[in-house]
PDB file of C-alpha atoms in Angstrom:
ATOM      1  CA  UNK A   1      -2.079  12.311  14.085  1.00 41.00           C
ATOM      2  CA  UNK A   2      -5.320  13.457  15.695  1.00 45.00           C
ATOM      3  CA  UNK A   3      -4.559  11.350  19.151  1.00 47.00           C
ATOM      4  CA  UNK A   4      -3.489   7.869  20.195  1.00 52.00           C
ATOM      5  CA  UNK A   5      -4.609   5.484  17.632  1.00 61.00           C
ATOM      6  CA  UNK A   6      -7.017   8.125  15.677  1.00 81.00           C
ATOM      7  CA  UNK A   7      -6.073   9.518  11.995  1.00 89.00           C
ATOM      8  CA  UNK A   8      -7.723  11.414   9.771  1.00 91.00           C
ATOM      9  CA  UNK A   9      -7.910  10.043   6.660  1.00 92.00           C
ATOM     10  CA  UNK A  10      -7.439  11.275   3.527  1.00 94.00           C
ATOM     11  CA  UNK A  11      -7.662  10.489  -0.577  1.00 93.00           C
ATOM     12  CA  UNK A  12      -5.076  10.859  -2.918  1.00 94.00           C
ATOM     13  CA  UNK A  13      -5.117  10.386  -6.795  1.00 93.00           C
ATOM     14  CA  UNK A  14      -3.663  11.748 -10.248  1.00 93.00           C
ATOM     15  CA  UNK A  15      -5.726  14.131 -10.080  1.00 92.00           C
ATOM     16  CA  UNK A  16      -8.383  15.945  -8.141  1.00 91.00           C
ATOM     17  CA  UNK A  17     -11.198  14.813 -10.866  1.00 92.00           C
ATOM     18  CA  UNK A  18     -13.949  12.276  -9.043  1.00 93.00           C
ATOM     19  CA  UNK A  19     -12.761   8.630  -9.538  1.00 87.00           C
ATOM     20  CA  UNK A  20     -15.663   5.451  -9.956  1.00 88.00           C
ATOM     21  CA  UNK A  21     -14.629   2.400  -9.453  1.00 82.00           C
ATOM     22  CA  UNK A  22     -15.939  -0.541 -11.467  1.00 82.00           C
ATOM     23  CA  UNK A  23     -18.776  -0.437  -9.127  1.00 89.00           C
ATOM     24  CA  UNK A  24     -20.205   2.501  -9.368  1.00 93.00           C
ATOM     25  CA  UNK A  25     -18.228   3.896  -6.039  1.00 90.00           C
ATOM     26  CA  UNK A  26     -17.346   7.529  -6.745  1.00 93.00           C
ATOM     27  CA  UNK A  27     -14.691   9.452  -4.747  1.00 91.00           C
ATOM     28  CA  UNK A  28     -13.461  12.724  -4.680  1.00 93.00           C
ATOM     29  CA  UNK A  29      -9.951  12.867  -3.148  1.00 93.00           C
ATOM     30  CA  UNK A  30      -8.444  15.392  -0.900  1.00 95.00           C
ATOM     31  CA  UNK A  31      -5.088  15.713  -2.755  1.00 96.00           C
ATOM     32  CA  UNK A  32      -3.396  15.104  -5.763  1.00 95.00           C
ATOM     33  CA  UNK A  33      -0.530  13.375  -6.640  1.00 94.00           C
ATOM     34  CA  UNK A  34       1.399  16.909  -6.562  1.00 93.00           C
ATOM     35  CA  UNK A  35      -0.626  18.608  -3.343  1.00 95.00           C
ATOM     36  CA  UNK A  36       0.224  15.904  -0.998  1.00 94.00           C
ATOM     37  CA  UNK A  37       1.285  17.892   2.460  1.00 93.00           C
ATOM     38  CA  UNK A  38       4.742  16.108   4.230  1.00 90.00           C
ATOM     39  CA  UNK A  39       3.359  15.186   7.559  1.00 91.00           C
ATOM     40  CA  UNK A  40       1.410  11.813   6.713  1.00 94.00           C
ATOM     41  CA  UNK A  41       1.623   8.635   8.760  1.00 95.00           C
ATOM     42  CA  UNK A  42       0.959   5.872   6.409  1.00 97.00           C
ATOM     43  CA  UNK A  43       0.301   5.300   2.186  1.00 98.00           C
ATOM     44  CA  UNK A  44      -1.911   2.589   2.146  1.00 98.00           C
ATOM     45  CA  UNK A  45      -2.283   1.609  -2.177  1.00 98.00           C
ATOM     46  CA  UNK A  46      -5.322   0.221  -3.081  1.00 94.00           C
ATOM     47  CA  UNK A  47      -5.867  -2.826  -5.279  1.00 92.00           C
ATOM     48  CA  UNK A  48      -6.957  -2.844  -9.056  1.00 88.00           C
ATOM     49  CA  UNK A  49      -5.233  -2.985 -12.648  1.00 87.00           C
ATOM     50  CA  UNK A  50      -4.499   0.441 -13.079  1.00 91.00           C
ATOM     51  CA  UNK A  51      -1.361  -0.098 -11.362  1.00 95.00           C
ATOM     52  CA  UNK A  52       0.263  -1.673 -14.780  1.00 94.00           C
ATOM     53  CA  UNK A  53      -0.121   1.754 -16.424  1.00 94.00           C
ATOM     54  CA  UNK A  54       2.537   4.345 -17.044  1.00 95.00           C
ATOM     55  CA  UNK A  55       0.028   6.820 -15.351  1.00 95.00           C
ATOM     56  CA  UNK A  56       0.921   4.602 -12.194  1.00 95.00           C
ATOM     57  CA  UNK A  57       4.796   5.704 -12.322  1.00 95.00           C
ATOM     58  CA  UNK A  58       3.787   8.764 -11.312  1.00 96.00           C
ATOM     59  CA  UNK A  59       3.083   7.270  -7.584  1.00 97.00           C
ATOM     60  CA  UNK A  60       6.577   5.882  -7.661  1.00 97.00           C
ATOM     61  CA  UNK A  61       8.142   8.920  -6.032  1.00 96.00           C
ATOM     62  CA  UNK A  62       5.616   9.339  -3.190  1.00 97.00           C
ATOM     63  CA  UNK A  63       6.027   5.310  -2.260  1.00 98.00           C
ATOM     64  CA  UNK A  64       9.768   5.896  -2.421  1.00 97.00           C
ATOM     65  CA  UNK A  65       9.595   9.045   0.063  1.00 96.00           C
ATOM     66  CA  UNK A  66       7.243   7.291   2.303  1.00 97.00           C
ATOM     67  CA  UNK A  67       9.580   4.284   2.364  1.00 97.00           C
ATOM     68  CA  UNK A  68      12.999   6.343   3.029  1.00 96.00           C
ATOM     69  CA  UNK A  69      10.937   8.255   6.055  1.00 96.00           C
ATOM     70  CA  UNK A  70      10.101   4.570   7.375  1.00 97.00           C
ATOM     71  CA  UNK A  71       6.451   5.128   7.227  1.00 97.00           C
ATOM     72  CA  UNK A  72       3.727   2.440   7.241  1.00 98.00           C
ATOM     73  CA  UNK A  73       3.535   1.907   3.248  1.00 98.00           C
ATOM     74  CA  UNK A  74       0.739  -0.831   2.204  1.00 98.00           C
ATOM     75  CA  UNK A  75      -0.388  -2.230  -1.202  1.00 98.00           C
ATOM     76  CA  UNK A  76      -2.753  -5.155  -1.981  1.00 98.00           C
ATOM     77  CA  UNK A  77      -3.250  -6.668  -5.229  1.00 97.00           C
ATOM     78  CA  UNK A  78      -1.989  -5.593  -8.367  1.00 97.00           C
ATOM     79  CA  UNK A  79      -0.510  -2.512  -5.701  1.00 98.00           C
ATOM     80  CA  UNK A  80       1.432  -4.848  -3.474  1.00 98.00           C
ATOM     81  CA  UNK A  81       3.453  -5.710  -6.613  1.00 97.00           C
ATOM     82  CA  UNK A  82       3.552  -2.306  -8.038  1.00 98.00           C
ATOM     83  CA  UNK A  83       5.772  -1.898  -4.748  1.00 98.00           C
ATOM     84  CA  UNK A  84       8.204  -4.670  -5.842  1.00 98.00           C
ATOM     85  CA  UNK A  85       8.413  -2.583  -9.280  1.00 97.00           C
ATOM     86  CA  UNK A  86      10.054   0.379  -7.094  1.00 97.00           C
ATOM     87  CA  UNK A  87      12.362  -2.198  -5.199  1.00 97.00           C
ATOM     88  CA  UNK A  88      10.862  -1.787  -1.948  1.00 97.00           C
ATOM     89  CA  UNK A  89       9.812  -5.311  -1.055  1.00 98.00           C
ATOM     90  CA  UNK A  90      13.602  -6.808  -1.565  1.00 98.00           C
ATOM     91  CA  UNK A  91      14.516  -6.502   2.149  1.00 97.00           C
ATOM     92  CA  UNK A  92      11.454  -7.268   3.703  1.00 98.00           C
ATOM     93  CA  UNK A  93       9.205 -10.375   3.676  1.00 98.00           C
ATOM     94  CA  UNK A  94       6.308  -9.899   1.675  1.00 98.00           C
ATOM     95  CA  UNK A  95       3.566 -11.362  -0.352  1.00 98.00           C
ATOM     96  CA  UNK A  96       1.527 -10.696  -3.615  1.00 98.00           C
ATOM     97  CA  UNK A  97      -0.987 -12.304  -6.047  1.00 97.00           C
ATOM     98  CA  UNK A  98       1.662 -14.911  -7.485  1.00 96.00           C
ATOM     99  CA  UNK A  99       5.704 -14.730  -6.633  1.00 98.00           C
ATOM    100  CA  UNK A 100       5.883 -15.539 -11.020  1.00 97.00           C
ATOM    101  CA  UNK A 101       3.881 -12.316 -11.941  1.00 96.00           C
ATOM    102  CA  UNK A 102       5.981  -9.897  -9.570  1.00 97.00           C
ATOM    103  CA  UNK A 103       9.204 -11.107 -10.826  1.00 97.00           C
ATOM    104  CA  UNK A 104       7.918 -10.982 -14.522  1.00 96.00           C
ATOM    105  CA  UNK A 105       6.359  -7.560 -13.644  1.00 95.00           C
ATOM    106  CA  UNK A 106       9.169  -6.190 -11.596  1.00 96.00           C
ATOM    107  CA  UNK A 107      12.369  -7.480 -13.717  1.00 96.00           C
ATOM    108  CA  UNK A 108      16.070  -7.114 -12.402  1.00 97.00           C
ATOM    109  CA  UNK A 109      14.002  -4.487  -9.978  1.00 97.00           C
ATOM    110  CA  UNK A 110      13.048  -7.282  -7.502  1.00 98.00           C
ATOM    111  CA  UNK A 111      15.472  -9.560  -6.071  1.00 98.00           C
ATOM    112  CA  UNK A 112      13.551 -10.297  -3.132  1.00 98.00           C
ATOM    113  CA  UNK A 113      12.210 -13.356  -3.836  1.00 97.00           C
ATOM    114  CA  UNK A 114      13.758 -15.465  -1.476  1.00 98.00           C
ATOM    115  CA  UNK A 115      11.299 -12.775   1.637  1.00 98.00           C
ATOM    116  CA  UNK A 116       8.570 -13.529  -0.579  1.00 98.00           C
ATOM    117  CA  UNK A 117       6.050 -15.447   1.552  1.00 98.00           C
ATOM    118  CA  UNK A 118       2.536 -17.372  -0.208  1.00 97.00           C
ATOM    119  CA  UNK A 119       0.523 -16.156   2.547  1.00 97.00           C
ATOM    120  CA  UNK A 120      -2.945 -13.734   2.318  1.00 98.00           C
ATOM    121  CA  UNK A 121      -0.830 -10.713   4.156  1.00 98.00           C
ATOM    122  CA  UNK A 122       2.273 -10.238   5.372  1.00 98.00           C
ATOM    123  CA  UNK A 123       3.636  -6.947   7.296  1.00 98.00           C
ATOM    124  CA  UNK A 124       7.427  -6.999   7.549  1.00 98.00           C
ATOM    125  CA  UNK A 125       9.281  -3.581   9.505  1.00 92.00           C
ATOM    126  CA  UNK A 126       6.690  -0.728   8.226  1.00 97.00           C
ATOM    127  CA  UNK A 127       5.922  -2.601   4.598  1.00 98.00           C
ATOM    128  CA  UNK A 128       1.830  -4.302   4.593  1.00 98.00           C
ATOM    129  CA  UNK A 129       1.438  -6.582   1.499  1.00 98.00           C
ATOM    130  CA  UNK A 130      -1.675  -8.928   0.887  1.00 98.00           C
ATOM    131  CA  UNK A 131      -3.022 -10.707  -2.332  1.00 97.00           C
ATOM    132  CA  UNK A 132      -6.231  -9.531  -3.644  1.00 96.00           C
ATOM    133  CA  UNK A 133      -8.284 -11.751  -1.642  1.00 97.00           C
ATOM    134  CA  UNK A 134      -6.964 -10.922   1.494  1.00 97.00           C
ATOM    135  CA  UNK A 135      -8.957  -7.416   2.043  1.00 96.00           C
ATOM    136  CA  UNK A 136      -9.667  -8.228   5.897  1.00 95.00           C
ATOM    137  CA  UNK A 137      -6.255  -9.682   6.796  1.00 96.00           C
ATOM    138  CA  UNK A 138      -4.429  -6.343   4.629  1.00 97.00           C
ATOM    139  CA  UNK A 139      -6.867  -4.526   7.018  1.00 96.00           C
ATOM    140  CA  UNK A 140      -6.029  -5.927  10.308  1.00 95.00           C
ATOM    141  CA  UNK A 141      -2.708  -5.365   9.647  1.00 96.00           C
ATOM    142  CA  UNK A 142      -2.931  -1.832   8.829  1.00 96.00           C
ATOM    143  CA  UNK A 143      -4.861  -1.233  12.011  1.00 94.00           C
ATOM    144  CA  UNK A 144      -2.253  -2.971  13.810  1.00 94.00           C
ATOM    145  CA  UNK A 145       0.822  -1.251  12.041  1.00 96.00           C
ATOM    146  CA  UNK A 146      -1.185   2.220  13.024  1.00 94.00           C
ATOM    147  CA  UNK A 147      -1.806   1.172  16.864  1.00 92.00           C
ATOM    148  CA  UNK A 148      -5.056   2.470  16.533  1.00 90.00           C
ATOM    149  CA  UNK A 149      -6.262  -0.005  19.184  1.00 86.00           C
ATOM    150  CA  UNK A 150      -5.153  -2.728  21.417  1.00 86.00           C
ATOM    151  CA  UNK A 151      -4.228  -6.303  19.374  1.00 88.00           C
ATOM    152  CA  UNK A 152      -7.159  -8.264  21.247  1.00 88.00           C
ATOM    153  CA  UNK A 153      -9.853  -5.438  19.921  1.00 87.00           C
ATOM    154  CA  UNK A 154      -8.459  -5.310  15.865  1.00 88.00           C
ATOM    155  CA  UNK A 155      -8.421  -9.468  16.236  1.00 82.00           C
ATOM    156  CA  UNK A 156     -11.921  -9.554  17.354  1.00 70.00           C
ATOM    157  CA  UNK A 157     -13.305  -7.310  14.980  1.00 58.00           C
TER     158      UNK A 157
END
């Protein structure tokens, strides 16, 4: 942490190759999957299909340590129930695209079902969930969970 409420942000992927998204937005990340350093505040997982691949399992172990140090850990999307597929949403409420698709996706994984909330975002302890249309509220949420300013200023934004 840089100072109250600022962060420097980083990237993270597979690999350190550029990534473009379906529209044309290219990044180059900071880290890799294997170069990521130990003092990190929050994994926020973006939203998208790729999550459904095996290449995806090999995020499983970072969301797992970030989840045992009781850091903020967020995922929207298809990425909020990539979480439920590591077994981190059965203790706290959360939400998703559709409660059917994370239990079909998850299997005996998630029993959290009954926490599961049909909302657009839903931050339980240090966990941030949202569906895929909820790219604001996921956001407000984040900035909350990070304190990086007062409520009334990340409300009004």
């Amino acid at each position: 942490m840089l100072g109250q409420g600022q962060y420097d942000i980083k990237t993270v992927s597979l690999s350190k190759d550029v990534v473009q998204s379906i529209g044309g937005f290219r990044v180059l990340q900071d880290y890799d999957i294997e170069s990521i350093p130990n003092d990190y505040e929050a994994v926020i997982l973006i939203g998208g299909m790729t999550w459904r691949d095996e290449n995806a399992k090999q995020v499983k172990t970072l969301v797992e340590d970030c989840y045992e140090k009781g850091k903020i850990l967020g995922g929207i999307c298809d990425a909020s129930a990539f979480l439920g597929t590591v077994g981190v949403l059965n203790e706290v409420a959360h939400t998703s695209n559709d409660l059917n698709n994370l239990k079909q996706w998850a299997g005996s994984i998630y029993t959290g079902e009954k926490k599961y909330i049909a909302k657009q975002s839903v931050r339980d302890k240090n966990i941030i969930t949202a569906n895929g249309t909820a790219h604001m509220e996921f956001a407000k949420e984040i900035l909350l969970a990070l304190n990086v300013a007062s409520e009334e200023r990340i409300v009004d934004l």
